[in-house]
Coordinates of C-alpha atoms in Angstrom, one line a residue:
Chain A
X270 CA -8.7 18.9 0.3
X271 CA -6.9 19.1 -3.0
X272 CA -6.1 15.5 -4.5
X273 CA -2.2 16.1 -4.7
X274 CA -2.4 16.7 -0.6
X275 CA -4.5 13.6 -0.2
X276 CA -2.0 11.8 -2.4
X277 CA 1.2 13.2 -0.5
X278 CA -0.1 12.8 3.0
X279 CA -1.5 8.9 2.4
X280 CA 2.0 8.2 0.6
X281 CA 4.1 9.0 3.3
X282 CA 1.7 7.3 6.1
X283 CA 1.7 4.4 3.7
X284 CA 5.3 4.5 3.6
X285 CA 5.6 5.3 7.1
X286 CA 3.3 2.4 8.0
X287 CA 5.9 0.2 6.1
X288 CA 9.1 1.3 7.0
X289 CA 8.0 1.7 11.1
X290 CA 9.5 -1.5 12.2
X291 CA 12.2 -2.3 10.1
X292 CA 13.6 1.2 11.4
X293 CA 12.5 0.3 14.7
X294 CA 13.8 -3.7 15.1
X295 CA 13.8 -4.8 18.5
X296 CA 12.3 -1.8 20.5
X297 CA 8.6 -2.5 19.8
X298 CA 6.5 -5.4 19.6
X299 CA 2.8 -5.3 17.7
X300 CA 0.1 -5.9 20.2
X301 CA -1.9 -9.5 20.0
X302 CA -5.3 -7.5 19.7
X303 CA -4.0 -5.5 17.0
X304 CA -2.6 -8.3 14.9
X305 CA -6.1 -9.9 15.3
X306 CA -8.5 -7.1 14.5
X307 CA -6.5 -6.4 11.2
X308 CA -7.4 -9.6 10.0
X309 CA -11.1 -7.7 9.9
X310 CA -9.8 -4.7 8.1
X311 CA -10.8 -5.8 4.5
X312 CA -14.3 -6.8 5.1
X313 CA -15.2 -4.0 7.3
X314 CA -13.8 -1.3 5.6
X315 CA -14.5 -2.9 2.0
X316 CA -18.1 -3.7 3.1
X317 CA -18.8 -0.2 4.6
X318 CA -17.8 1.0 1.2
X319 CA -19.8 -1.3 -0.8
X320 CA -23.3 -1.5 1.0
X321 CA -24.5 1.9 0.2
X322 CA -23.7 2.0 -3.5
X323 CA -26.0 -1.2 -3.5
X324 CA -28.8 -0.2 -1.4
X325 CA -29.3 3.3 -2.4
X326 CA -30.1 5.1 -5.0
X327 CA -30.0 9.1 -5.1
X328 CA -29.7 9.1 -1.6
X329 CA -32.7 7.6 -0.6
X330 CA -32.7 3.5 0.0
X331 CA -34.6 1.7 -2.1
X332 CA -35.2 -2.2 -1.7
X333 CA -37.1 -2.7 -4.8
X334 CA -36.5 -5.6 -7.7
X335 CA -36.3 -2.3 -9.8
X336 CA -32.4 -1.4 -7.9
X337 CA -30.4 -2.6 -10.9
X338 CA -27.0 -2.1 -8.9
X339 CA -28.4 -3.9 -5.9
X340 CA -29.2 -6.8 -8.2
X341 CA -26.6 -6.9 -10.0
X342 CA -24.0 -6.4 -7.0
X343 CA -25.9 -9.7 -5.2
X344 CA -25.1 -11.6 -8.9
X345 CA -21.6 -10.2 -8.2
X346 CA -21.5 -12.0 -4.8
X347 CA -22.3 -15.1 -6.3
X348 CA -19.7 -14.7 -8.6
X349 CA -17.6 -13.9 -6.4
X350 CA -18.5 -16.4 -4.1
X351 CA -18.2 -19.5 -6.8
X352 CA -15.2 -18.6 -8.9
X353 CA -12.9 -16.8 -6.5
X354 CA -11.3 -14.7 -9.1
X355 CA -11.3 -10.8 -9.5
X356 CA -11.5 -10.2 -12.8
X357 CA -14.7 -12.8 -13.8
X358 CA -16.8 -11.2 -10.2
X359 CA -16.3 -7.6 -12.7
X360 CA -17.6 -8.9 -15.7
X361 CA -20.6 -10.9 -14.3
X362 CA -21.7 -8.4 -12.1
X363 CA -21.3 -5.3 -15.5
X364 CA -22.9 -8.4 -17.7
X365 CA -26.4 -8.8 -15.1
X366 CA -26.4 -4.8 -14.6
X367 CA -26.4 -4.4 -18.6
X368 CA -28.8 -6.8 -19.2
X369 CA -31.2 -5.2 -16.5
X370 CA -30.9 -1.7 -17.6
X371 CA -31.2 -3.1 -21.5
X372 CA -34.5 -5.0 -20.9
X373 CA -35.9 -2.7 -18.5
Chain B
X169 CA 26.6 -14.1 -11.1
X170 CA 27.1 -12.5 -7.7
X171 CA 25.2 -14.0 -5.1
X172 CA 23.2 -10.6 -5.0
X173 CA 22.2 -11.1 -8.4
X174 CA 21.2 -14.5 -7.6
X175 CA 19.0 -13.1 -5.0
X176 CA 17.6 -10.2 -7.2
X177 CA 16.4 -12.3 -9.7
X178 CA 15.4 -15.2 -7.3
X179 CA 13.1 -12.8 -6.1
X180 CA 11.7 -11.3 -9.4
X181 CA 11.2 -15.1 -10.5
X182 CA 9.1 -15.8 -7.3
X183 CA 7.0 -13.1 -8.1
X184 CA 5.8 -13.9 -11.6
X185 CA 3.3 -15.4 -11.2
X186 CA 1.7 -12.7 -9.0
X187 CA 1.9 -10.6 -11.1
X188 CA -0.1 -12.0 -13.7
X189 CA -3.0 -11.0 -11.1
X190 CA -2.0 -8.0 -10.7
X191 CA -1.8 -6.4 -14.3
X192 CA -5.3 -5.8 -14.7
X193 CA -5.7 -5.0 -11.5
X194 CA -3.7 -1.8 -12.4
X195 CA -5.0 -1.6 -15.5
X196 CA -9.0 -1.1 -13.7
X197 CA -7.6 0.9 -11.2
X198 CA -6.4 3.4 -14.2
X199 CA -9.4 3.4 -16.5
X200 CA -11.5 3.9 -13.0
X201 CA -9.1 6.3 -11.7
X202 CA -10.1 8.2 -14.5
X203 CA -13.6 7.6 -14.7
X204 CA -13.9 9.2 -11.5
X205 CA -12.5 12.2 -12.1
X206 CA -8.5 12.4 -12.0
X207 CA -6.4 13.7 -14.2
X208 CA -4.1 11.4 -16.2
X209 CA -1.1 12.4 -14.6
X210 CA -2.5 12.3 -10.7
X211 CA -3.9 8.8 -11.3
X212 CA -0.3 7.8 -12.8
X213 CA 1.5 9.7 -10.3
X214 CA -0.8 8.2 -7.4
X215 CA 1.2 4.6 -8.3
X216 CA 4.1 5.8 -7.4
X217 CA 3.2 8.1 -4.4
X218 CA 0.8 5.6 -2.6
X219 CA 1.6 2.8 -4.5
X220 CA -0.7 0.5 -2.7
X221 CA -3.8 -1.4 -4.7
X222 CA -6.8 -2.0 -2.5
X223 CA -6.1 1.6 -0.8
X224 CA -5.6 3.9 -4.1
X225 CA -9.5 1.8 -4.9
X226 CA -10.7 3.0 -2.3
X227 CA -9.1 6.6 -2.7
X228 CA -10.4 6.9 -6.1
X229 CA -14.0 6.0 -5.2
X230 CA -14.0 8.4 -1.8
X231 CA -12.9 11.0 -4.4
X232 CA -15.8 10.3 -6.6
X233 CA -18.3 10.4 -3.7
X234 CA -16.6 13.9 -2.8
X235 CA -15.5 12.7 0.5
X236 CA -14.0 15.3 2.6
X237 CA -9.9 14.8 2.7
X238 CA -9.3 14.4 6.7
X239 CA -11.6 11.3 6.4
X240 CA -10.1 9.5 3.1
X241 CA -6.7 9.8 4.7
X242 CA -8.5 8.3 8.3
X243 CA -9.5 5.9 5.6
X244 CA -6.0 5.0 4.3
X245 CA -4.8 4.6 8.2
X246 CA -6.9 2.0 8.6
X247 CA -6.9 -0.1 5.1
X248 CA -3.0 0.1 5.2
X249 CA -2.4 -0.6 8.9
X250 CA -1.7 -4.1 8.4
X251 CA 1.6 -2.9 6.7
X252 CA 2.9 -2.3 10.5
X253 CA 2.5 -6.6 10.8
X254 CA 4.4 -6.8 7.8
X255 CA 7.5 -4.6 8.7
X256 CA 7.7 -6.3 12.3
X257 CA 7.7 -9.8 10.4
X258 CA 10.3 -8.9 8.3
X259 CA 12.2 -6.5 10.6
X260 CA 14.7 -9.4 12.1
X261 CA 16.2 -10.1 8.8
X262 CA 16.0 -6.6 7.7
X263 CA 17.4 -4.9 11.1
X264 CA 21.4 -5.1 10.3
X265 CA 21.1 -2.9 7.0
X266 CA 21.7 0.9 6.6
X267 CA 19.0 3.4 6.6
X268 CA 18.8 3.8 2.9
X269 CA 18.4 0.4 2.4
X270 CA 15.6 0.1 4.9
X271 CA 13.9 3.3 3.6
X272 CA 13.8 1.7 0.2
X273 CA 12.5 -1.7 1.0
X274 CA 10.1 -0.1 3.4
X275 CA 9.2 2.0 0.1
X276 CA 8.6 -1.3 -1.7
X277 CA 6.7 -3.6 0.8
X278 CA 3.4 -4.3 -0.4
X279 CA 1.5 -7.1 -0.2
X280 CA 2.8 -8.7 -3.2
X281 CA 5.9 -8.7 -2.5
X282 CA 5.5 -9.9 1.3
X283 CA 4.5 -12.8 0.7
X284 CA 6.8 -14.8 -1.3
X285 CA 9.2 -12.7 0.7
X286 CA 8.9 -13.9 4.1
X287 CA 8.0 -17.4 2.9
X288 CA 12.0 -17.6 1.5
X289 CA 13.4 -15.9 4.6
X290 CA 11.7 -18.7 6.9
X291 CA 13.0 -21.0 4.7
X292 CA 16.5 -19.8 4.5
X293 CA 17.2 -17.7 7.7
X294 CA 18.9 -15.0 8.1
X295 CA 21.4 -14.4 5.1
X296 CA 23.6 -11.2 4.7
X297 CA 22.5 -10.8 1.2
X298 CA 18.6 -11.8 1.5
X299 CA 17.8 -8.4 1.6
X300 CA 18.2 -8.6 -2.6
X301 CA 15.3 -11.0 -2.8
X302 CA 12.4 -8.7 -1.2
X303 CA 14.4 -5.9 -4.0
X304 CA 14.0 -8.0 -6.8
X305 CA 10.3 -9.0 -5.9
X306 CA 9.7 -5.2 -4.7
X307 CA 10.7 -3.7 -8.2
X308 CA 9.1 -6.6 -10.4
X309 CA 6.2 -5.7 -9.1
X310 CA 6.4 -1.4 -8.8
X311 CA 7.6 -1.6 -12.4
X312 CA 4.3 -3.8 -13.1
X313 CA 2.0 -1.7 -11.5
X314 CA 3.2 1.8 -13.2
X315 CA 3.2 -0.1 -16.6
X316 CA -0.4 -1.9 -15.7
X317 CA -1.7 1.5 -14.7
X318 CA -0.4 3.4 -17.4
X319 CA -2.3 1.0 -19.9
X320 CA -5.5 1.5 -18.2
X321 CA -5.6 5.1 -18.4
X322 CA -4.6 5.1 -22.5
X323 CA -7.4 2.6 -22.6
X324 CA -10.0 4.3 -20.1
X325 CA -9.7 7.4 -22.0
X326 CA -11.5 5.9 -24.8
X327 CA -14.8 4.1 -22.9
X328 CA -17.8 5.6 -23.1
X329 CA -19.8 7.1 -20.3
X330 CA -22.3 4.6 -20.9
X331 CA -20.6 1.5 -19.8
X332 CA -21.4 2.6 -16.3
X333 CA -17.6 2.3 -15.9
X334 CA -18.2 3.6 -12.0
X335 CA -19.8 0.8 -11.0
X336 CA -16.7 -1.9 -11.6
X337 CA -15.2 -0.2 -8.7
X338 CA -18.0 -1.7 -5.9
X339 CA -18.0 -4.5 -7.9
X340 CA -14.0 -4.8 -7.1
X341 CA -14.6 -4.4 -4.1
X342 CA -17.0 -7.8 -3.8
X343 CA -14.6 -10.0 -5.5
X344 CA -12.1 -8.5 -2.4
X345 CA -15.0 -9.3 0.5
X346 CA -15.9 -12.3 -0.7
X347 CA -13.0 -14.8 -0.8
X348 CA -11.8 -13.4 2.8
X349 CA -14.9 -14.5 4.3
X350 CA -13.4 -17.5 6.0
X351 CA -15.6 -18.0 9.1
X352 CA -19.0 -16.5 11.0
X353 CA -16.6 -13.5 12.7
X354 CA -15.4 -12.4 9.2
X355 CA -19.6 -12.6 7.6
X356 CA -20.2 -10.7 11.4
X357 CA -17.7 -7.9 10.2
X358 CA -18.9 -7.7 6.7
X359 CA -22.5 -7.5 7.6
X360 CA -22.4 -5.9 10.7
X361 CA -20.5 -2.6 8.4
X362 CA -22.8 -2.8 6.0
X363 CA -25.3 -2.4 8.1
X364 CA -24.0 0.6 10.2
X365 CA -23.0 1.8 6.9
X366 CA -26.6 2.3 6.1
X367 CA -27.9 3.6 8.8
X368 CA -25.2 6.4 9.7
X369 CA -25.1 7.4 5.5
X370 CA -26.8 10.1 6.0
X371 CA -24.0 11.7 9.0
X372 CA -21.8 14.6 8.0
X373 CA -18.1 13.7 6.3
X374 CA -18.8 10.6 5.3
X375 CA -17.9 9.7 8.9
X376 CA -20.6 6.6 8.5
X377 CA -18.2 4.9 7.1
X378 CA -15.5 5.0 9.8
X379 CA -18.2 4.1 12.3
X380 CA -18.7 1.2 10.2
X381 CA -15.5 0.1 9.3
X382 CA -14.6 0.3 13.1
X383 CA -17.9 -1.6 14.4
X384 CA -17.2 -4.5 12.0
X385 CA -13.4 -4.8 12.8
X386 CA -14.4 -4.6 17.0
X387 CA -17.3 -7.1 16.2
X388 CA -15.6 -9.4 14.4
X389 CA -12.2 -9.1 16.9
X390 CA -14.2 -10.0 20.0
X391 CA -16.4 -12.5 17.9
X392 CA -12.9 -14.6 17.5
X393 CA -11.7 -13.8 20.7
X394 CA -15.4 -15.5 22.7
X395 CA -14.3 -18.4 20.1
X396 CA -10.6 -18.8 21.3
X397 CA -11.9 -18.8 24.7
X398 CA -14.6 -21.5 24.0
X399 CA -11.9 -23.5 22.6
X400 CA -9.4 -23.6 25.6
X401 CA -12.2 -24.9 28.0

């Protein structure tokens, strides 16, 4: 699918997403179950994402002290993890994958 | 000043200091916009079309992984549902305006500018011209995210290959998890996706990843729901 269509079509579910209820006041109420399970929205989706760029490598998974990215994605956690903060979990977790790939 | 005024810049002042977080937010998602492939002017004009963060991340690295289309916009459904919450919650002090009105603040509800949003309309109520708050805040931070992203495609333009630029965007994505990681049924989702992640990579359409995405979100729903119930007895 051509980028501009995936652009167009996730803008106006976006903006459909946000402008649903204000539109609609009064006629629908959000389910309880669905106000809960978005809660787990980030995590899953975010995780999903983020797993396989850590534990495989062309394709194939590979567990090994030698998976720069994985090792340096588990520094990112710890980052992550201790400081809270966006912008310092990026540059620890390019700092440890730079160093590995330099000393390799 | 009119009192809209008042309210317009009430609610660019409240959000300030958000938006120090959010420049170089838009300044990574422009340099990796490019890095994974987009032209300039789509990565710009994706701002303003999606305009949503943590989703136009996630667009940008489906795009680099050559993810068929039908499942980065499942993808999009899902990481921007919780919009929905926020137009119900602001819907009662919203509801008495014209269409136009609600089309544009619907345009301009983001995260961002939900937040200090609906914390001044339970403070204050209902007022006829409260709507000019969520505008002020809404525009504040549009204008910052075009100018934010605009910077960080001038400036991703000119790093190397070699940085292994592609790699901030997982990395982004961990300083997201992490923080909202506030209990066992929020670790259960996280891993529990992962791990379904991994072992449905290899099905066709990158559909793995909706598989995962919905197993953590159902594990960690019922996880809190046996925990509400253990509670009330």
């Amino acid at each position: 699918m051509n980028i501009w269509l995936i652009m167009l079509l996730g803008g106006l579910m976006t903006f459909g997403m946000r402008f649903s209820l204000i539109y609609l006041f009064g006629s629908f109420q959000v389910p309880e179950t669905m106000r809960r399970a978005l809660h787990y929205v980030p995590p899953a989706v975010l995780s999903a994402i983020v797993f396989p760029e850590l534990f495989f490598r062309n394709g194939v998974p590979d567990l090994s002290l030698d998976n720069t990215r994985l090792m340096a994605g588990l520094a990112a956690v710890f980052a992550a993890w201790l400081s809270k903060n966006t912008l310092f979990t990026i540059v620890a977790g390019g700092v440890v994958l730079f160093l590995l790939q330099y000393f390799r | 000043m009119s009192v809209q005024t008042g309210q317009f810049w009430a609610g660019v002042r409240a959000e300030l200091p958000i938006l120090i977080g959010v420049f170089p937010f838009g300044m990574i998602y422009g340099a990796l916009a490019l890095n994974a492939g987009l032209e300039q002017f789509a990565a710009q004009m994706m701002s303003a079309i999606v305009f949503a963060g943590s989703a136009q991340f996630v667009i940008v690295q489906l795009v680099h992984e050559a993810a068929p289309g039908f499942v980065i916009i499942l993808t999009i459904a899902v990481v921007n549902l919780r919009h929905v919450l926020y137009s119900a919650s602001l819907a009662p002090y919203l509801g008495h305006l014209p269409l136009r009105w609600k089309a544009l603040l619907g345009y301009l509800l983001t995260d961002e500018a939900y937040a200090p949003t609906i914390l001044k309309y339970e403070r204050t109520g209902v007022q006829p011209s409260g709507h000019w708050f969520l505008l002020g805040a809404g525009l504040a931070l549009w204008s910052t995210w075009q100018a934010s992203t605009a910077l960080g495609i001038f400036l991703g333009a000119a790093i190397p290959d070699s940085w292994s630029l592609d790699f901030a965007l997982p990395l982004t994505f961990i300083a997201m998890v992490v923080p909202v990681l506030k209990g066992r049924p929020y670790v259960a989702a996280a891993l529990s996706a992962g791990a379904v992640a991994l072992a449905a990579y290899s099905l066709p359409f990158k559909l793995g990843l909706i598989l995962a995405a919905l197993t953590g979100i159902g594990l960690g729903t019922s996880l809190e729901g046996r925990n509400a119930q253990r509670e009330e007895m």
